[in-house]
């Protein structure tokens, strides 16, 4: 550890999945404040170019127990932040055993290895998909966990594993349940690039830009005011900031928080926002519901705001869309063309 910045002691962090969407933005936030970061990523869905040059990228798999041991032996670690996972609700409905097997298997082994190596703090990238049936009301941390998909179930199982790692071994953990991560680094260094892309905001933007013929709206017969699903879109840079703010809370206890903007937006609202921001029409067609999608998922994030002073900087949907649009316009090929 070395002293850097205004009085803060810089830390050392191991970030699994740090080449992915949320992970890469958290790595950027750690680097921006002067921390040392090692990323472990198998690049199955992450991108080499999404790891900013200040971090050390180790290309490898969490299934490789010897590699994980070797990395964790490189003490000291201020925390391990665990993002690496299969993360598509729809895929998990088609292949539940893979999702549960991989996410729970790798996560449990990583948590166990952290305990063996004396790591004291662990941050789990968790999800609103814990609350499967959803609710019209904003969802608080103590809402019943009832995953609507094997993906959500796999994260619920890891939250429970962390509970026992805390009870039995004293590992402090933060389970951060993201609602819909969206947007892109406002400095233009990072963005969202999945192959294939399945997330709403990049797909709506691509339809507006003429990069795909149209958007398919998965269901317009939900019990919501306009019939389309309502989600709580939270800017990925605000999520990254939330991770930094969660770390010091672990000095006193394990925590779990729901992270969203507290604002619900329907699929049609997202289309309207993209039309406002781009000044173009979004061609779209209504199709059947996508299995596993609850009608409404909106966070009650008040507890985290109160505990940490967190305040989303990009709370407005249009602000989220603007940063996502800027990155997609600048990187039509995503990360393939370079950083
Ligand atoms: N959605 C849609 N068309 C698409 C992709 C997504 O209508 O091509 C809807 C989806 O049904 C959900 C919302 O947009 O209600 C957000 O989906 P996304 O996959 O971005 O995130 P999720 O909520 O599944 O994590």
CSV table of C-alpha atoms and ligand atoms in Angstrom, one decimal:
chain,number,residue,atom,x,y,z
A,1,UNK,CA,0.0,0.0,0.0
A,2,UNK,CA,1.2,3.5,-0.7
A,3,UNK,CA,0.0,7.0,0.3
A,4,UNK,CA,-1.6,8.8,-2.6
A,5,UNK,CA,-4.1,11.6,-3.1
A,6,UNK,CA,-5.3,13.8,-0.3
A,7,UNK,CA,-4.6,11.9,2.8
A,8,UNK,CA,-6.2,8.6,1.7
A,9,UNK,CA,-4.1,5.5,1.8
A,10,UNK,CA,-4.4,3.8,-1.6
A,11,UNK,CA,-5.7,0.2,-1.6
A,12,UNK,CA,-5.1,-3.0,-3.5
A,13,UNK,CA,-8.1,-4.7,-5.0
A,14,UNK,CA,-8.6,-8.0,-6.9
A,15,UNK,CA,-11.6,-7.6,-9.3
A,16,UNK,CA,-13.0,-10.7,-11.0
A,17,UNK,CA,-14.9,-9.9,-14.2
A,18,UNK,CA,-13.2,-6.5,-14.3
A,19,UNK,CA,-13.3,-6.6,-18.1
A,20,UNK,CA,-17.1,-6.7,-18.1
A,21,UNK,CA,-19.6,-3.8,-18.2
A,22,UNK,CA,-20.0,-3.0,-14.5
A,23,UNK,CA,-16.6,-4.4,-13.5
A,24,UNK,CA,-14.7,-2.2,-15.9
A,25,UNK,CA,-16.4,0.9,-14.6
A,26,UNK,CA,-15.6,0.0,-11.0
A,27,UNK,CA,-11.9,-0.7,-12.0
A,28,UNK,CA,-11.8,2.8,-13.6
A,29,UNK,CA,-13.2,4.4,-10.4
A,30,UNK,CA,-10.6,2.6,-8.3
A,31,UNK,CA,-7.8,3.6,-10.6
A,32,UNK,CA,-9.1,7.2,-10.7
A,33,UNK,CA,-8.7,7.5,-7.0
A,34,UNK,CA,-5.2,6.0,-7.0
A,35,UNK,CA,-5.8,2.4,-6.0
A,36,UNK,CA,-3.9,-0.6,-7.4
A,37,UNK,CA,-6.1,-3.0,-9.2
A,38,UNK,CA,-5.6,-6.6,-10.5
A,39,UNK,CA,-8.3,-7.9,-12.8
A,40,UNK,CA,-9.0,-11.6,-13.2
A,41,UNK,CA,-11.2,-12.2,-16.3
A,42,UNK,CA,-11.4,-15.0,-18.8
A,43,UNK,CA,-12.6,-12.6,-21.5
A,44,UNK,CA,-15.5,-14.9,-22.3
A,45,UNK,CA,-17.8,-11.9,-22.3
A,46,UNK,CA,-15.4,-9.2,-21.1
A,47,UNK,CA,-13.0,-7.2,-23.3
A,48,UNK,CA,-9.3,-6.7,-23.0
A,49,UNK,CA,-9.7,-3.1,-24.1
A,50,UNK,CA,-12.2,-2.5,-21.3
A,51,UNK,CA,-9.5,-2.8,-18.7
A,52,UNK,CA,-7.8,0.6,-18.5
A,53,UNK,CA,-4.0,0.5,-18.8
A,54,UNK,CA,-3.5,1.4,-15.1
A,55,UNK,CA,-4.8,-2.1,-14.0
A,56,UNK,CA,-3.0,-5.4,-14.4
A,57,UNK,CA,-5.1,-7.8,-16.4
A,58,UNK,CA,-4.7,-11.5,-15.6
A,59,UNK,CA,-6.5,-13.5,-18.3
A,60,UNK,CA,-7.7,-16.7,-16.6
A,61,UNK,CA,-10.7,-18.5,-15.3
A,62,UNK,CA,-12.2,-18.8,-11.8
A,63,UNK,CA,-12.4,-22.5,-12.4
A,64,UNK,CA,-8.6,-22.5,-12.3
A,65,UNK,CA,-8.2,-23.0,-8.5
A,66,UNK,CA,-4.3,-22.9,-8.7
A,67,UNK,CA,-4.4,-19.5,-10.4
A,68,UNK,CA,-6.9,-18.1,-7.9
A,69,UNK,CA,-4.7,-19.3,-5.1
A,70,UNK,CA,-1.7,-17.8,-6.6
A,71,UNK,CA,-3.3,-14.4,-7.0
A,72,UNK,CA,-4.8,-14.4,-3.5
A,73,UNK,CA,-1.4,-15.3,-2.1
A,74,UNK,CA,-0.2,-11.9,-3.5
A,75,UNK,CA,-1.1,-10.1,-0.3
A,76,UNK,CA,-2.2,-7.7,0.9
A,77,UNK,CA,-5.7,-7.3,-0.6
A,78,UNK,CA,-8.0,-4.7,0.8
A,79,UNK,CA,-11.0,-6.4,-0.8
A,80,UNK,CA,-12.0,-8.8,-3.5
A,81,UNK,CA,-14.8,-7.5,-5.8
A,82,UNK,CA,-16.5,-10.3,-7.6
A,83,UNK,CA,-18.3,-9.5,-10.9
A,84,UNK,CA,-17.4,-12.5,-13.0
A,85,UNK,CA,-20.6,-14.5,-13.7
A,86,UNK,CA,-23.0,-15.6,-16.4
A,87,UNK,CA,-25.5,-12.8,-16.3
A,88,UNK,CA,-28.4,-13.1,-18.7
A,89,UNK,CA,-31.9,-13.8,-17.3
A,90,UNK,CA,-33.2,-15.2,-20.6
A,91,UNK,CA,-30.2,-17.6,-21.1
A,92,UNK,CA,-30.6,-18.8,-17.5
A,93,UNK,CA,-34.2,-19.8,-18.2
A,94,UNK,CA,-33.0,-22.0,-21.1
A,95,UNK,CA,-30.0,-23.4,-19.2
A,96,UNK,CA,-30.6,-23.3,-15.5
A,97,UNK,CA,-28.0,-25.9,-14.5
A,98,UNK,CA,-25.2,-24.1,-16.3
A,99,UNK,CA,-26.1,-20.8,-14.6
A,100,UNK,CA,-26.5,-22.3,-11.1
A,101,UNK,CA,-23.5,-24.6,-11.6
A,102,UNK,CA,-21.1,-22.0,-12.9
A,103,UNK,CA,-22.1,-19.0,-10.9
A,104,UNK,CA,-22.5,-20.8,-7.6
A,105,UNK,CA,-19.5,-23.1,-8.1
A,106,UNK,CA,-17.0,-20.4,-9.0
A,107,UNK,CA,-18.4,-18.0,-6.4
A,108,UNK,CA,-18.4,-20.4,-3.5
A,109,UNK,CA,-14.8,-21.5,-4.3
A,110,UNK,CA,-13.7,-17.9,-4.6
A,111,UNK,CA,-15.3,-17.0,-1.3
A,112,UNK,CA,-13.6,-20.1,0.3
A,113,UNK,CA,-10.3,-19.1,-1.2
A,114,UNK,CA,-10.6,-15.6,0.2
A,115,UNK,CA,-11.2,-17.0,3.7
A,116,UNK,CA,-8.2,-19.3,3.4
A,117,UNK,CA,-6.0,-16.4,2.3
A,118,UNK,CA,-7.2,-14.1,5.1
A,119,UNK,CA,-9.0,-11.6,2.8
A,120,UNK,CA,-11.2,-9.6,5.1
A,121,UNK,CA,-13.6,-7.8,2.7
A,122,UNK,CA,-15.6,-9.1,-0.2
A,123,UNK,CA,-18.0,-7.3,-2.6
A,124,UNK,CA,-20.6,-9.3,-4.5
A,125,UNK,CA,-22.1,-8.0,-7.7
A,126,UNK,CA,-25.7,-9.0,-7.0
A,127,UNK,CA,-28.9,-8.3,-8.7
A,128,UNK,CA,-32.5,-7.1,-8.6
A,129,UNK,CA,-33.3,-10.5,-10.2
A,130,UNK,CA,-33.4,-11.7,-6.6
A,131,UNK,CA,-36.9,-10.2,-6.4
A,132,UNK,CA,-38.4,-12.3,-9.2
A,133,UNK,CA,-42.1,-11.6,-8.9
A,134,UNK,CA,-41.3,-7.9,-8.6
A,135,UNK,CA,-43.6,-5.5,-7.0
A,136,UNK,CA,-45.3,-2.3,-8.0
A,137,UNK,CA,-43.8,-0.6,-4.9
A,138,UNK,CA,-40.1,0.2,-4.7
A,139,UNK,CA,-38.2,-2.8,-3.4
A,140,UNK,CA,-36.4,-2.5,-0.1
A,141,UNK,CA,-33.5,-4.6,1.1
A,142,UNK,CA,-35.7,-6.7,3.4
A,143,UNK,CA,-38.2,-7.6,0.6
A,144,UNK,CA,-38.6,-11.4,0.3
A,145,UNK,CA,-36.0,-13.0,-1.9
A,146,UNK,CA,-37.8,-15.0,-4.5
A,147,UNK,CA,-35.8,-15.2,-7.7
A,148,UNK,CA,-37.8,-15.5,-10.9
A,149,UNK,CA,-34.9,-17.0,-12.8
A,150,UNK,CA,-31.9,-19.3,-12.2
A,151,UNK,CA,-29.6,-16.3,-12.7
A,152,UNK,CA,-31.3,-14.5,-9.8
A,153,UNK,CA,-31.2,-17.8,-7.8
A,154,UNK,CA,-27.5,-18.2,-8.3
A,155,UNK,CA,-26.9,-14.7,-6.8
A,156,UNK,CA,-29.3,-15.4,-4.0
A,157,UNK,CA,-27.2,-18.6,-3.2
A,158,UNK,CA,-24.0,-16.5,-3.2
A,159,UNK,CA,-25.5,-14.0,-0.8
A,160,UNK,CA,-26.4,-16.8,1.5
A,161,UNK,CA,-22.9,-18.3,1.2
A,162,UNK,CA,-21.5,-14.9,2.2
A,163,UNK,CA,-23.8,-14.8,5.2
A,164,UNK,CA,-22.2,-18.1,6.4
A,165,UNK,CA,-18.7,-16.9,5.4
A,166,UNK,CA,-19.4,-14.0,7.8
A,167,UNK,CA,-21.0,-16.1,10.6
A,168,UNK,CA,-18.4,-18.8,10.5
A,169,UNK,CA,-15.2,-17.1,9.4
A,170,UNK,CA,-15.8,-13.4,10.0
A,171,UNK,CA,-15.6,-12.4,6.3
A,172,UNK,CA,-17.2,-9.0,5.8
A,173,UNK,CA,-19.2,-8.6,2.7
A,174,UNK,CA,-21.3,-6.2,0.7
A,175,UNK,CA,-24.0,-7.6,-1.6
A,176,UNK,CA,-24.9,-4.9,-4.0
A,177,UNK,CA,-28.1,-5.6,-5.9
A,178,UNK,CA,-28.0,-3.6,-9.1
A,179,UNK,CA,-31.2,-2.8,-10.8
A,180,UNK,CA,-30.6,-2.1,-14.5
A,181,UNK,CA,-27.1,-0.9,-15.1
A,182,UNK,CA,-26.9,1.3,-18.1
A,183,UNK,CA,-25.0,4.3,-19.6
A,184,UNK,CA,-21.3,4.6,-20.2
A,185,UNK,CA,-18.2,6.3,-18.6
A,186,UNK,CA,-18.9,10.1,-19.0
A,187,UNK,CA,-15.2,10.5,-19.9
A,188,UNK,CA,-15.8,8.2,-22.9
A,189,UNK,CA,-13.2,5.6,-21.9
A,190,UNK,CA,-15.7,2.7,-21.4
A,191,UNK,CA,-19.1,1.6,-22.5
A,192,UNK,CA,-21.5,-1.3,-22.9
A,193,UNK,CA,-20.6,-4.0,-25.4
A,194,UNK,CA,-22.2,-7.4,-25.2
A,195,UNK,CA,-22.2,-9.9,-28.0
A,196,UNK,CA,-24.9,-10.5,-28.8
A,197,UNK,CA,-26.4,-7.4,-27.2
A,198,UNK,CA,-29.5,-8.2,-25.3
A,199,UNK,CA,-29.9,-5.1,-23.1
A,200,UNK,CA,-32.6,-2.6,-23.8
A,201,UNK,CA,-30.8,0.8,-24.0
A,202,UNK,CA,-28.0,-0.2,-26.4
A,203,UNK,CA,-30.6,-2.0,-28.6
A,204,UNK,CA,-32.9,1.1,-28.7
A,205,UNK,CA,-30.0,3.3,-29.5
A,206,UNK,CA,-28.9,1.0,-32.3
A,207,UNK,CA,-32.4,1.0,-33.7
A,208,UNK,CA,-32.5,4.8,-33.7
A,209,UNK,CA,-29.1,5.0,-35.4
A,210,UNK,CA,-30.2,2.5,-38.1
A,211,UNK,CA,-27.7,-0.1,-37.0
A,212,UNK,CA,-30.5,-2.6,-36.6
A,213,UNK,CA,-33.8,-2.7,-38.4
A,214,UNK,CA,-36.0,-2.4,-35.4
A,215,UNK,CA,-36.4,-2.9,-31.7
A,216,UNK,CA,-38.5,-5.9,-30.5
A,217,UNK,CA,-40.6,-4.9,-27.5
A,218,UNK,CA,-41.0,-8.0,-25.3
A,219,UNK,CA,-44.6,-7.7,-24.3
A,220,UNK,CA,-47.1,-4.8,-24.2
A,221,UNK,CA,-49.7,-6.6,-22.2
A,222,UNK,CA,-48.1,-6.3,-18.7
A,223,UNK,CA,-50.1,-4.8,-15.9
A,224,UNK,CA,-48.3,-1.5,-16.1
A,225,UNK,CA,-49.7,1.9,-17.3
A,226,UNK,CA,-48.4,1.5,-20.9
A,227,UNK,CA,-48.3,-2.3,-20.9
A,228,UNK,CA,-44.5,-2.6,-21.1
A,229,UNK,CA,-42.1,-3.7,-18.4
A,230,UNK,CA,-40.9,-1.1,-15.9
A,231,UNK,CA,-37.2,-1.1,-14.8
A,232,UNK,CA,-35.0,1.1,-12.7
A,233,UNK,CA,-32.1,2.2,-14.9
A,234,UNK,CA,-29.1,3.2,-12.9
A,235,UNK,CA,-25.9,4.8,-14.4
A,236,UNK,CA,-22.9,2.4,-14.4
A,237,UNK,CA,-20.7,5.3,-13.1
A,238,UNK,CA,-23.1,5.8,-10.2
A,239,UNK,CA,-22.9,2.1,-9.5
A,240,UNK,CA,-19.1,2.3,-9.6
A,241,UNK,CA,-19.2,5.1,-7.1
A,242,UNK,CA,-21.5,3.0,-4.9
A,243,UNK,CA,-18.8,0.3,-4.7
A,244,UNK,CA,-16.3,2.8,-3.5
A,245,UNK,CA,-18.7,4.1,-0.9
A,246,UNK,CA,-19.7,0.5,0.2
A,247,UNK,CA,-16.1,-0.5,1.0
A,248,UNK,CA,-15.6,1.6,4.2
A,249,UNK,CA,-18.9,0.4,5.5
A,250,UNK,CA,-17.3,-3.1,5.8
A,251,UNK,CA,-15.1,-1.8,8.6
A,252,UNK,CA,-18.0,-2.2,10.9
A,253,UNK,CA,-20.4,-4.9,9.4
A,254,UNK,CA,-21.5,-6.8,6.4
A,255,UNK,CA,-24.1,-5.0,4.3
A,256,UNK,CA,-26.5,-5.5,1.5
A,257,UNK,CA,-28.1,-2.8,-0.5
A,258,UNK,CA,-30.4,-2.3,-3.4
A,259,UNK,CA,-28.9,0.1,-5.9
A,260,UNK,CA,-31.2,1.9,-8.3
A,261,UNK,CA,-32.3,5.4,-9.1
A,262,UNK,CA,-35.7,4.8,-7.5
A,263,UNK,CA,-37.4,5.8,-10.7
A,264,UNK,CA,-39.2,3.3,-12.9
A,265,UNK,CA,-39.2,3.7,-16.7
A,266,UNK,CA,-41.1,1.5,-19.1
A,267,UNK,CA,-39.8,0.2,-22.3
A,268,UNK,CA,-41.8,2.8,-24.1
A,269,UNK,CA,-40.3,5.5,-21.8
A,270,UNK,CA,-36.8,4.3,-22.9
A,271,UNK,CA,-37.9,4.5,-26.6
A,272,UNK,CA,-39.2,8.1,-26.0
A,273,UNK,CA,-36.0,9.1,-24.2
A,274,UNK,CA,-33.8,7.8,-27.1
A,275,UNK,CA,-36.0,9.6,-29.6
A,276,UNK,CA,-35.6,12.8,-27.6
A,277,UNK,CA,-31.8,12.5,-27.2
A,278,UNK,CA,-31.1,11.4,-30.8
A,279,UNK,CA,-33.8,13.3,-32.5
A,280,UNK,CA,-34.6,10.2,-34.5
A,281,UNK,CA,-37.5,7.7,-34.5
A,282,UNK,CA,-37.0,4.3,-33.0
A,283,UNK,CA,-38.6,1.7,-35.3
A,284,UNK,CA,-40.1,-1.0,-33.1
A,285,UNK,CA,-42.6,-3.9,-33.0
A,286,UNK,CA,-44.4,-5.6,-30.2
A,287,UNK,CA,-43.7,-9.2,-29.6
A,288,UNK,CA,-44.4,-11.9,-27.0
A,289,UNK,CA,-43.1,-11.6,-23.4
A,290,UNK,CA,-39.6,-12.8,-22.7
A,291,UNK,CA,-39.7,-15.6,-20.1
A,292,UNK,CA,-38.4,-14.6,-16.6
A,293,UNK,CA,-39.2,-10.9,-17.0
A,294,UNK,CA,-41.2,-9.5,-14.0
A,295,UNK,CA,-43.5,-6.6,-14.9
A,296,UNK,CA,-41.9,-4.0,-12.5
A,297,UNK,CA,-38.6,-3.8,-10.8
A,298,UNK,CA,-37.8,-0.5,-9.0
A,299,UNK,CA,-35.4,-0.1,-6.1
A,300,UNK,CA,-35.9,1.6,-2.9
A,301,UNK,CA,-32.3,2.8,-2.6
A,302,UNK,CA,-32.8,5.2,0.3
A,303,UNK,CA,-30.9,3.0,2.8
A,304,UNK,CA,-27.7,3.1,0.8
A,305,UNK,CA,-28.0,6.8,0.3
A,306,UNK,CA,-28.4,7.3,4.0
A,307,UNK,CA,-25.6,4.9,5.0
A,308,UNK,CA,-23.0,6.2,2.5
A,309,UNK,CA,-24.1,9.6,1.2
A,310,UNK,CA,-24.5,8.1,-2.3
A,311,UNK,CA,-26.5,10.3,-4.7
A,312,UNK,CA,-26.8,9.2,-8.3
A,313,UNK,CA,-25.2,11.9,-10.6
A,314,UNK,CA,-27.0,10.6,-13.6
A,315,UNK,CA,-30.4,10.0,-12.1
A,316,UNK,CA,-32.3,11.2,-15.2
A,317,UNK,CA,-33.0,8.6,-18.0
A,318,UNK,CA,-32.0,11.1,-20.7
A,319,UNK,CA,-28.6,11.6,-19.0
A,320,UNK,CA,-28.0,7.8,-19.0
A,321,UNK,CA,-29.1,7.6,-22.6
A,322,UNK,CA,-26.8,10.5,-23.6
A,323,UNK,CA,-23.6,8.8,-22.2
A,324,UNK,CA,-24.6,5.5,-23.7
A,325,UNK,CA,-25.2,7.2,-27.1
A,326,UNK,CA,-21.9,9.0,-27.0
A,327,UNK,CA,-20.0,5.8,-26.5
A,328,UNK,CA,-21.9,3.8,-29.1
A,329,UNK,CA,-21.5,6.6,-31.7
A,330,UNK,CA,-17.7,6.8,-31.0
A,331,UNK,CA,-17.4,3.0,-31.0
A,332,UNK,CA,-19.6,1.5,-33.7
A,333,UNK,CA,-17.6,-1.8,-33.4
A,334,UNK,CA,-17.6,-1.7,-29.6
A,335,UNK,CA,-14.2,-2.6,-28.1
A,336,UNK,CA,-13.2,-4.6,-31.2
A,337,UNK,CA,-11.7,-1.5,-32.8
A,338,UNK,CA,-9.6,-0.6,-29.7
A,339,UNK,CA,-10.0,1.3,-26.5
B,1,LIG,N1,-36.5,-5.6,-23.6
B,1,LIG,C1,-37.2,-5.5,-24.7
B,1,LIG,N2,-36.6,-5.7,-25.9
B,1,LIG,C2,-35.3,-6.1,-26.0
B,1,LIG,C3,-34.6,-6.1,-24.8
B,1,LIG,C4,-35.2,-5.9,-23.6
B,1,LIG,O1,-38.4,-5.2,-24.7
B,1,LIG,O2,-34.8,-6.3,-27.1
B,1,LIG,C5,-37.2,-5.3,-22.3
B,1,LIG,C6,-37.1,-6.5,-21.4
B,1,LIG,O3,-38.2,-7.3,-21.6
B,1,LIG,C7,-37.1,-5.8,-20.0
B,1,LIG,C8,-36.4,-4.5,-20.2
B,1,LIG,O4,-36.4,-4.3,-21.6
B,1,LIG,O5,-38.4,-5.5,-19.6
B,1,LIG,C9,-35.0,-4.5,-19.7
B,1,LIG,O6,-34.4,-5.7,-20.3
B,1,LIG,P1,-32.8,-5.9,-20.2
B,1,LIG,O7,-32.5,-7.2,-20.9
B,1,LIG,O8,-32.1,-4.6,-20.6
B,1,LIG,O9,-32.5,-6.0,-18.6
B,1,LIG,P2,-33.1,-7.0,-17.5
B,1,LIG,O10,-34.2,-6.2,-16.9
B,1,LIG,O11,-33.5,-8.3,-18.1
B,1,LIG,O12,-31.9,-7.1,-16.6
